[in-house]
Short mmCIF file of C-alpha atoms in Angstrom, two decimals:
data_model
loop_
_atom_site.label_atom_id
_atom_site.label_comp_id
_atom_site.label_asym_id
_atom_site.label_seq_id
_atom_site.Cartn_x
_atom_site.Cartn_y
_atom_site.Cartn_z
CA MET A 67 118.54 85.32 101.01
CA TYR A 68 118.71 87.26 97.76
CA ARG A 69 118.74 85.65 94.32
CA GLY A 70 118.14 86.58 90.69
CA PHE A 71 116.96 84.29 87.92
CA SER A 72 117.23 84.55 84.13
CA ARG A 73 115.42 81.45 82.87
CA VAL A 74 112.14 81.68 84.77
CA ARG A 75 108.90 83.40 83.84
CA ILE A 76 105.62 83.83 85.64
CA GLU A 77 103.07 82.55 83.14
CA ALA A 78 99.75 83.10 84.88
CA PHE A 79 97.81 83.95 88.01
CA ALA A 80 94.35 82.56 88.72
CA GLY A 81 92.09 82.60 91.73
CA VAL A 82 89.22 80.88 93.50
CA VAL A 83 86.95 82.92 95.74
CA GLY A 84 83.71 82.22 97.56
CA LYS A 85 80.31 82.46 95.92
CA LYS A 86 79.15 84.20 99.06
CA ARG A 87 80.16 87.71 100.12
CA LEU A 88 79.55 88.11 103.82
CA SER A 89 78.72 91.75 104.59
CA THR A 90 81.22 92.83 107.23
CA HIS A 91 78.85 95.45 108.61
CA ASP A 92 75.79 93.21 108.82
CA HIS A 93 77.74 90.29 110.26
CA GLY A 94 79.41 92.55 112.78
CA LEU A 95 76.02 93.72 114.01
CA LYS A 96 75.00 90.07 114.46
CA LEU A 97 78.12 89.53 116.55
CA GLY A 98 76.99 92.36 118.83
CA ILE A 99 79.55 94.96 117.80
CA ASP A 100 78.49 98.57 118.33
CA GLY A 101 77.41 100.24 115.07
CA LYS A 102 79.73 103.22 115.38
CA ARG A 103 82.72 101.04 116.15
CA LEU A 104 81.77 98.75 113.29
CA ALA A 105 81.59 101.61 110.80
CA ARG A 106 85.07 102.73 111.83
CA LEU A 107 86.39 99.18 111.61
CA VAL A 108 85.10 98.75 108.05
CA ALA A 109 86.43 102.17 107.05
CA THR A 110 89.91 101.41 108.40
CA THR A 111 90.25 97.80 107.28
CA GLY A 112 88.58 98.47 103.93
CA PHE A 113 86.95 95.04 104.04
CA GLU A 114 83.32 95.70 103.11
CA SER A 115 82.68 92.00 102.63
CA LEU A 116 84.44 88.70 103.19
CA SER A 117 84.78 85.84 100.71
CA GLU A 118 83.11 82.64 101.91
CA VAL A 119 83.21 79.39 99.95
CA SER A 120 80.41 76.84 100.28
CA PRO A 121 80.56 74.95 103.58
CA ASN A 122 81.54 71.66 101.92
CA VAL A 123 84.49 73.14 100.00
CA THR A 124 88.09 72.53 101.14
CA VAL A 125 91.44 73.97 100.11
CA GLY A 126 92.03 70.84 98.04
CA ASP A 127 88.75 71.41 96.20
CA MET A 128 89.69 75.03 95.52
CA ALA A 129 93.11 74.01 94.20
CA VAL A 130 91.55 71.49 91.79
CA GLU A 131 88.92 73.90 90.49
CA GLY A 132 91.47 76.70 90.27
CA PHE A 133 93.82 74.58 88.18
CA ARG A 134 90.96 73.65 85.82
CA HIS A 135 90.28 77.34 85.33
CA LEU A 136 93.95 78.22 84.89
CA SER A 137 94.67 75.36 82.48
CA ARG A 138 91.84 76.52 80.23
CA ALA A 139 93.14 80.08 80.31
CA VAL A 140 96.74 79.27 79.36
CA ASN A 141 96.34 75.89 77.64
CA VAL A 142 98.57 73.91 79.96
CA SER A 143 98.02 70.20 80.56
CA PRO A 144 98.61 68.35 83.86
CA GLY A 145 101.40 66.32 82.27
CA GLN A 146 103.42 69.51 81.83
CA ILE A 147 103.48 70.23 85.56
CA GLY A 148 106.74 69.01 87.07
CA ALA A 149 106.03 70.07 90.64
CA LEU A 150 103.17 71.30 92.80
CA TYR A 151 103.60 73.49 95.86
CA LEU A 152 100.43 73.36 97.95
CA VAL A 153 100.44 76.17 100.50
CA THR A 154 97.91 76.14 103.34
CA GLN A 155 97.40 76.41 107.06
CA SER A 156 94.01 74.69 106.79
CA PRO A 157 94.85 71.38 105.09
CA ASP A 158 92.22 68.83 104.07
CA TYR A 159 93.97 66.37 106.40
CA VAL A 160 97.09 66.65 108.53
CA ILE A 161 98.00 63.14 107.38
CA PRO A 162 98.54 62.84 104.45
CA SER A 163 99.57 66.13 102.92
CA THR A 164 96.78 67.75 100.89
CA SER A 165 98.78 67.65 97.65
CA TYR A 166 98.64 63.82 97.61
CA THR A 167 94.88 63.80 98.14
CA ILE A 168 94.33 65.87 95.01
CA GLN A 169 97.09 64.48 92.78
CA GLN A 170 94.71 62.28 90.75
CA ARG A 171 92.01 64.95 90.54
CA LEU A 172 94.62 67.33 89.16
CA GLY A 173 95.88 64.66 86.76
CA LEU A 174 99.50 65.02 87.89
CA GLY A 175 101.79 62.13 86.97
CA GLU A 176 103.84 59.93 89.28
CA ASP A 177 106.96 61.86 88.29
CA ALA A 178 105.62 65.13 89.73
CA LEU A 179 107.09 66.50 92.93
CA LEU A 180 104.36 67.15 95.51
CA ILE A 181 105.37 69.54 98.27
CA ASP A 182 103.16 71.08 100.97
CA LEU A 183 104.06 74.24 102.87
CA ALA A 184 102.25 74.88 106.16
CA GLN A 185 102.69 78.63 106.25
CA GLY A 186 100.62 81.79 105.96
CA CYS A 187 100.86 85.11 104.18
CA PRO A 188 104.53 85.09 103.02
CA ALA A 189 104.37 81.54 101.67
CA THR A 190 103.15 82.09 98.11
CA VAL A 191 106.11 84.28 97.20
CA LEU A 192 108.35 81.85 99.13
CA ALA A 193 106.93 78.98 97.04
CA MET A 194 107.53 81.05 93.89
CA PHE A 195 111.18 81.33 94.92
CA LYS A 196 111.43 77.55 95.42
CA ALA A 197 109.71 77.01 92.06
CA ALA A 198 112.21 79.34 90.40
CA VAL A 199 115.07 77.29 91.84
CA LEU A 200 113.63 74.08 90.35
CA ILE A 201 113.09 75.70 86.96
CA GLU A 202 116.42 77.55 86.75
CA ALA A 203 118.25 74.34 87.68
CA GLY A 204 116.55 72.54 84.79
CA ILE A 205 114.74 70.10 87.09
CA CYS A 206 111.24 71.23 86.07
CA GLU A 207 109.84 72.95 83.00
CA ARG A 208 106.72 74.13 84.77
CA VAL A 209 105.73 74.43 88.43
CA LEU A 210 102.25 75.04 89.81
CA ILE A 211 101.63 76.81 93.11
CA ALA A 212 98.23 76.57 94.81
CA ALA A 213 97.85 78.61 97.98
CA GLY A 214 94.64 78.74 99.95
CA ASP A 215 93.05 78.94 103.34
CA LEU A 216 89.69 78.55 105.01
CA SER A 217 88.51 80.81 107.78
CA THR A 218 85.73 80.95 110.32
CA HIS A 219 83.64 84.05 110.83
CA MET A 220 81.91 82.77 113.95
CA PRO A 221 83.88 83.43 117.13
CA PRO A 222 83.60 80.98 120.01
CA PRO A 223 81.28 82.09 122.85
CA GLY A 224 82.67 84.62 125.28
CA ILE A 225 85.53 85.88 123.15
CA ASP A 226 86.64 89.44 123.98
CA GLN A 227 87.32 90.79 120.49
CA PRO A 228 84.91 89.46 117.85
CA GLU A 229 86.28 92.13 115.46
CA SER A 230 89.15 89.80 114.63
CA TYR A 231 86.62 87.52 112.93
CA LEU A 232 85.80 90.29 110.43
CA ILE A 233 89.20 90.37 108.73
CA ASN A 234 89.91 87.10 106.94
CA GLY A 235 88.27 85.65 103.86
CA GLU A 236 88.44 82.30 102.11
CA GLY A 237 90.06 81.67 98.77
CA CYS A 238 92.84 80.05 96.79
CA GLY A 239 95.40 81.61 94.50
CA LEU A 240 97.26 79.82 91.73
CA VAL A 241 100.55 80.72 90.10
CA LEU A 242 101.99 78.98 87.06
CA MET A 243 105.71 79.40 86.51
CA GLY A 244 107.72 78.11 83.56
CA ARG A 245 111.07 78.05 81.84
CA LYS A 246 112.16 80.61 79.27
CA GLU A 247 115.31 81.50 77.42
CA PRO A 248 117.33 84.31 79.04
CA ASP A 249 116.57 87.74 77.62
CA ALA A 250 119.93 89.42 76.99
CA ARG A 251 118.23 92.82 76.78
CA SER A 252 116.73 92.73 80.23
CA GLY A 253 118.37 92.86 83.61
CA ALA A 254 121.72 94.19 84.64
CA ASN A 255 123.16 90.85 85.77
CA GLY A 256 123.43 88.40 82.91
CA GLY A 257 119.83 88.72 81.81
CA GLU A 258 118.34 88.20 85.26
CA ASP A 259 114.86 89.68 85.37
CA LEU A 260 113.22 87.80 88.25
CA PHE A 261 114.50 88.59 91.72
CA PHE A 262 113.65 87.31 95.17
CA CYS A 263 114.54 88.40 98.67
CA ILE A 264 113.49 86.03 101.46
CA ARG A 265 114.02 87.09 105.07
CA SER A 266 113.27 84.88 108.08
CA HIS A 267 112.70 86.18 111.61
CA GLY A 268 111.93 83.14 113.73
CA GLU A 269 112.91 85.07 116.84
CA MET A 270 109.50 86.79 116.48
CA TYR A 271 107.42 83.61 116.05
CA HIS A 272 105.22 84.51 119.02
CA SER A 273 103.81 87.48 117.07
CA ILE A 274 101.21 85.27 115.36
CA ILE A 275 100.71 81.89 116.92
CA ASP A 276 98.01 79.35 117.69
CA TYR A 277 98.97 77.86 121.04
CA SER A 278 96.21 75.23 120.81
CA THR A 279 97.60 73.34 117.82
CA GLY A 280 100.42 70.87 117.29
CA ALA A 281 102.22 68.59 119.72
CA ARG A 282 103.88 71.13 122.00
CA PRO A 283 100.77 72.19 123.97
CA ALA A 284 100.25 68.59 125.13
CA ARG A 285 103.84 67.43 125.45
CA ASN A 286 105.84 70.37 126.68
CA PRO A 287 103.96 73.69 126.62
CA GLU A 288 105.88 76.91 126.78
CA PRO A 289 105.46 78.77 130.09
CA GLN A 290 102.27 80.81 130.45
CA THR A 291 100.72 79.56 127.22
CA ALA A 292 98.39 76.93 128.67
CA GLY A 293 94.77 77.53 127.68
CA ARG A 294 95.65 80.18 125.12
CA GLY A 295 94.46 79.87 121.55
CA PHE A 296 95.11 81.93 118.44
CA CYS A 297 97.02 85.08 119.39
CA VAL A 298 98.08 88.06 117.28
CA ASP A 299 100.29 90.85 118.60
CA GLY A 300 98.94 93.75 116.51
CA SER A 301 101.59 96.24 117.58
CA MET A 302 104.36 93.81 116.72
CA MET A 303 102.78 93.15 113.32
CA GLU A 304 102.72 96.87 112.59
CA LEU A 305 106.28 97.31 113.81
CA TYR A 306 107.39 94.41 111.65
CA ALA A 307 105.72 95.62 108.45
CA LEU A 308 106.52 99.30 108.79
CA ASP A 309 109.97 99.12 110.28
CA ILE A 310 111.68 95.81 109.55
CA MET A 311 110.01 94.94 106.25
CA SER A 312 110.14 98.46 104.85
CA LYS A 313 113.91 98.48 105.38
CA GLU A 314 114.15 95.05 103.75
CA ILE A 315 112.24 96.39 100.74
CA MET A 316 114.63 99.31 100.38
CA GLY A 317 117.62 96.96 100.79
CA PHE A 318 116.18 94.66 98.12
CA LEU A 319 115.70 97.55 95.72
CA GLY A 320 119.27 98.62 96.40
CA MET A 321 120.58 95.15 95.51
CA THR A 322 118.67 95.14 92.24
CA GLY A 323 119.69 98.69 91.40
CA LEU A 324 116.05 99.81 91.24
CA SER A 325 114.07 102.50 93.04
CA VAL A 326 110.40 102.83 93.91
CA ALA A 327 110.01 105.06 90.84
CA ASP A 328 111.35 102.30 88.56
CA LEU A 329 108.59 99.90 89.60
CA GLY A 330 105.17 100.15 88.04
CA VAL A 331 103.24 98.91 91.03
CA CYS A 332 103.67 97.05 94.31
CA ILE A 333 101.21 94.27 95.08
CA ALA A 334 101.46 93.73 98.81
CA GLN A 335 99.82 91.31 101.18
CA GLN A 336 96.29 92.71 101.50
CA SER A 337 96.31 92.72 105.29
CA ASN A 338 94.05 95.80 105.43
CA ARG A 339 93.73 99.19 103.72
CA THR A 340 95.23 101.22 106.56
CA MET A 341 98.32 99.03 106.78
CA LEU A 342 98.96 99.46 103.06
CA ARG A 343 98.52 103.23 103.33
CA ALA A 344 101.00 103.27 106.21
CA LEU A 345 103.50 101.16 104.28
CA ALA A 346 103.18 103.50 101.28
CA ALA A 347 103.81 106.47 103.56
CA VAL A 348 106.94 104.86 105.04
CA LEU A 349 108.25 104.09 101.54
CA ASP A 350 107.45 107.65 100.39
CA ALA A 351 105.19 106.21 97.70
CA ASP A 352 101.71 107.11 96.50
CA ASP A 353 98.76 105.05 97.68
CA GLY A 354 98.16 104.23 94.01
CA TRP A 355 101.59 102.60 93.77
CA LEU A 356 100.64 100.22 96.57
CA PRO A 357 96.93 99.62 95.95
CA PHE A 358 94.41 98.02 98.25
CA LEU A 359 92.37 95.65 96.09
CA ALA A 360 90.80 93.17 98.49
CA GLY A 361 87.83 95.15 99.81
CA GLU A 362 85.34 92.52 98.68
CA TYR A 363 87.41 89.48 99.78
CA GLY A 364 89.06 90.12 103.14
CA ASN A 365 92.61 89.10 103.92
CA LEU A 366 93.07 85.83 102.02
CA SER A 367 96.32 84.82 103.75
CA SER A 368 98.69 83.17 101.26
CA ALA A 369 96.06 83.48 98.49
CA SER A 370 95.95 87.25 98.80
CA ILE A 371 98.53 88.29 96.20
CA PRO A 372 97.67 85.77 93.44
CA VAL A 373 93.92 86.36 93.82
CA VAL A 374 94.12 90.15 93.55
CA LEU A 375 96.50 89.84 90.60
CA ALA A 376 94.19 87.33 88.90
CA SER A 377 91.19 89.59 89.37
CA HIS A 378 92.69 93.09 89.07
CA GLY A 379 96.08 92.66 87.37
CA GLU A 380 94.92 93.54 83.89
CA GLY A 381 93.66 96.93 85.00
CA LEU A 382 96.76 98.05 86.88
CA GLY A 383 98.32 100.91 84.92
CA LYS A 384 102.04 100.22 84.59
CA ILE A 385 102.06 96.47 85.28
CA ARG A 386 102.72 95.73 81.58
CA SER A 387 105.47 98.28 81.10
CA ARG A 388 107.53 98.22 84.29
CA PRO A 389 108.68 95.62 86.83
CA THR A 390 106.27 94.73 89.62
CA LEU A 391 107.14 94.29 93.30
CA LEU A 392 105.34 91.50 95.15
CA CYS A 393 105.58 91.97 98.88
CA ALA A 394 104.30 89.60 101.57
CA ASP A 395 104.91 89.42 105.28
CA GLY A 396 103.46 87.70 108.29
CA VAL A 397 103.42 84.37 110.09
CA GLY A 398 106.94 83.25 110.93
CA MET A 399 107.74 86.07 111.05
CA ALA A 400 108.99 86.32 107.52
CA THR A 401 109.22 88.63 104.54
CA SER A 402 109.01 87.37 100.96
CA LEU A 403 109.74 89.87 98.20
CA CYS A 404 109.81 89.40 94.44
CA ILE A 405 110.50 91.76 91.56
CA ALA A 406 109.08 90.33 88.36
CA ASP A 407 108.42 91.22 84.75
CA LEU A 408 104.68 90.62 84.37
CA SER A 409 104.44 92.18 80.91
CA ALA A 410 103.38 88.89 79.30
CA THR A 411 101.76 87.22 82.31
CA LYS A 412 98.14 86.04 81.99
CA PHE A 413 95.78 87.38 84.63
CA ALA A 414 93.19 84.66 84.33
CA GLY A 415 90.52 85.99 86.68
CA THR A 416 88.71 84.03 89.37
CA VAL A 417 86.10 81.34 89.67
CA ALA A 418 83.63 81.08 92.54
CA LEU A 419 82.96 78.01 94.68
CA MET B 1362 101.67 122.59 112.04
CA ASN B 1363 101.46 123.36 115.74
CA ARG B 1364 100.55 121.26 118.74
CA ASP B 1365 96.85 122.21 118.81
CA GLU B 1366 96.40 121.57 115.10
CA ILE B 1367 97.96 118.13 115.40
CA LEU B 1368 95.76 117.29 118.39
CA ALA B 1369 92.66 118.39 116.48
CA GLN B 1370 93.56 116.12 113.58
CA ILE B 1371 94.17 113.16 115.88
CA CYS B 1372 90.75 113.76 117.51
CA SER B 1373 89.18 113.86 114.05
CA ILE B 1374 90.84 110.60 112.97
CA ALA B 1375 89.82 108.84 116.19
CA ASP B 1376 86.37 110.49 116.20
CA ALA B 1377 86.86 111.15 119.90
CA ALA B 1378 87.50 114.02 122.31
CA LEU B 1379 91.11 113.44 123.28
CA ASP B 1380 93.70 115.60 124.99
CA CYS B 1381 97.45 115.34 125.39
CA ASP B 1382 97.06 113.31 128.58
CA SER B 1383 94.79 110.72 126.94
CA LYS B 1384 96.37 107.32 127.44
CA VAL B 1385 96.41 104.94 124.48
CA SER B 1386 95.72 101.96 126.72
CA GLU B 1387 92.62 103.59 128.21
CA CYS B 1388 90.98 104.96 125.04
CA PRO B 1389 88.95 102.35 123.15
CA GLU B 1390 88.85 104.73 120.17
CA LEU B 1391 92.63 104.41 119.82
CA ASP B 1392 92.63 100.82 118.59
CA SER B 1393 95.54 99.53 116.54
CA LEU B 1394 94.00 100.42 113.16
CA THR B 1395 93.09 103.93 114.27
CA LEU B 1396 96.64 104.36 115.55
CA LEU B 1397 97.88 103.32 112.12
CA ASN B 1398 95.74 106.06 110.58
CA VAL B 1399 97.21 108.53 113.06
CA PHE B 1400 100.68 107.34 112.08
CA VAL B 1401 99.89 107.81 108.35
CA PHE B 1402 98.70 111.36 109.03
CA LEU B 1403 101.75 112.24 111.13
CA ARG B 1404 104.18 110.59 108.73
CA LYS B 1405 102.83 112.63 105.81
CA ASN B 1406 103.46 115.82 107.78
CA PHE B 1407 106.62 114.69 109.60
CA PRO B 1408 108.52 112.42 107.18
CA LEU B 1409 111.22 111.41 109.67
CA LEU B 1410 108.75 109.99 112.18
CA GLY B 1411 109.62 106.33 112.85
CA ILE B 1412 107.12 103.57 113.58
CA SER B 1413 109.10 102.04 116.47
CA GLY B 1414 109.07 105.30 118.44
CA PHE B 1415 105.42 105.89 117.58
CA ILE B 1416 104.30 102.48 118.84
CA ALA B 1417 106.12 103.12 122.12
CA CYS B 1418 104.07 106.27 122.83
CA ARG B 1419 101.77 105.87 125.84
CA THR B 1420 99.82 109.13 125.48
CA VAL B 1421 98.58 111.38 122.70
CA GLY B 1422 100.93 114.07 123.96
CA GLU B 1423 103.92 111.76 123.52
CA MET B 1424 102.89 111.19 119.90
CA ILE B 1425 102.76 114.91 119.25
CA ASP B 1426 106.11 115.46 121.00
CA LEU B 1427 107.67 112.72 118.93
CA ALA B 1428 106.37 114.20 115.67
CA LEU B 1429 107.45 117.74 116.52
CA GLY B 1430 110.80 116.43 117.75
CA SER B 1431 111.42 114.65 114.46
CA ALA B 1432 110.79 117.93 112.63
CA GLN B 1433 113.35 119.69 114.83
CA GLU B 1434 115.89 116.93 114.15
CA ALA B 1435 115.34 117.40 110.43
CA GLN B 1436 116.05 121.12 110.71
CA GLN B 1437 119.30 120.47 112.59
#
């Protein structure tokens, strides 16, 4: 699905990260990984440390603290929030949805829409698209997105590849979107200056899957999945990002009439440094156009893009003068792309929990 | 860039003594992230190299053949 919007602006990004930075190298040694292999792993992933929040902190807690931080930065009150999208794969409870458990702590009124999305990396940009629909339609003046995940760094005993526990970090990203008057000067199509391209590839859902969760394992498991847990097909992930998604990016640019050179920077899902370098190579772009900014955090799942923008956005060269491409892919499989004018967006920084 | 030069670069990236018969599935040094680094190197030197063909390679020699083949296709 491709859509442009003329009455929607991205007001601010904020982030919550852990107080603790777990040294990837030191932790890897504790997990029994060979030093040489560990050094190569850190060099290729780029994750020198992983963000860890305090053990008693949940995604709901991060969302509440993140909104406090964001509301101070942009002077927005809870009563102005018409809808909340809470994005997580590690909810406070399965029943009820996490958004309801934090509604009062956030100060959101009874008229606010509360919507939870149980999805990973692509979901923040997907939620931004849904927020844009609500705002453009005049249903909401402002929509808040809070996207976060928790992660364990201790593999269960006997696992073959403990390296996979040295990739993900914990955090929460917040995005505030609001209504604006169309800018007749910008955009080629009736003032549209915010564009989304959402692509869904459910036929590849086995690429990242946790076979131990949900009702299907007990009620009607798929053949040959019994006893299997969290599984990632690394080759399929690479094929998806570098073949399917790269073509979707070029198609998206074609629809908007833009080229890589027209965009100031691309903020992609921070899956790892090597993947971003490979994606830049496929797109014939410089590494600096598609920066890796999450070396101290790890892959923060759906929080990845808002957290790195909150913490590094202000220092990115052309982000104030040219459109920015946001690019996320993963669990689903799915691709969520957004081209946005961030010239007046507040990059509110992060708080630590 | 000739075959030997490409092989030397792949060995350097993987920090391992590999030859054209080295099988991806049997070399622990050729993990998925290292392979991505190999792909980045090859792609910068052979811009028409595609990821789907690269992932299908079973040996280091097949990777080199694929890269050199893409250069020949470009010339034609």
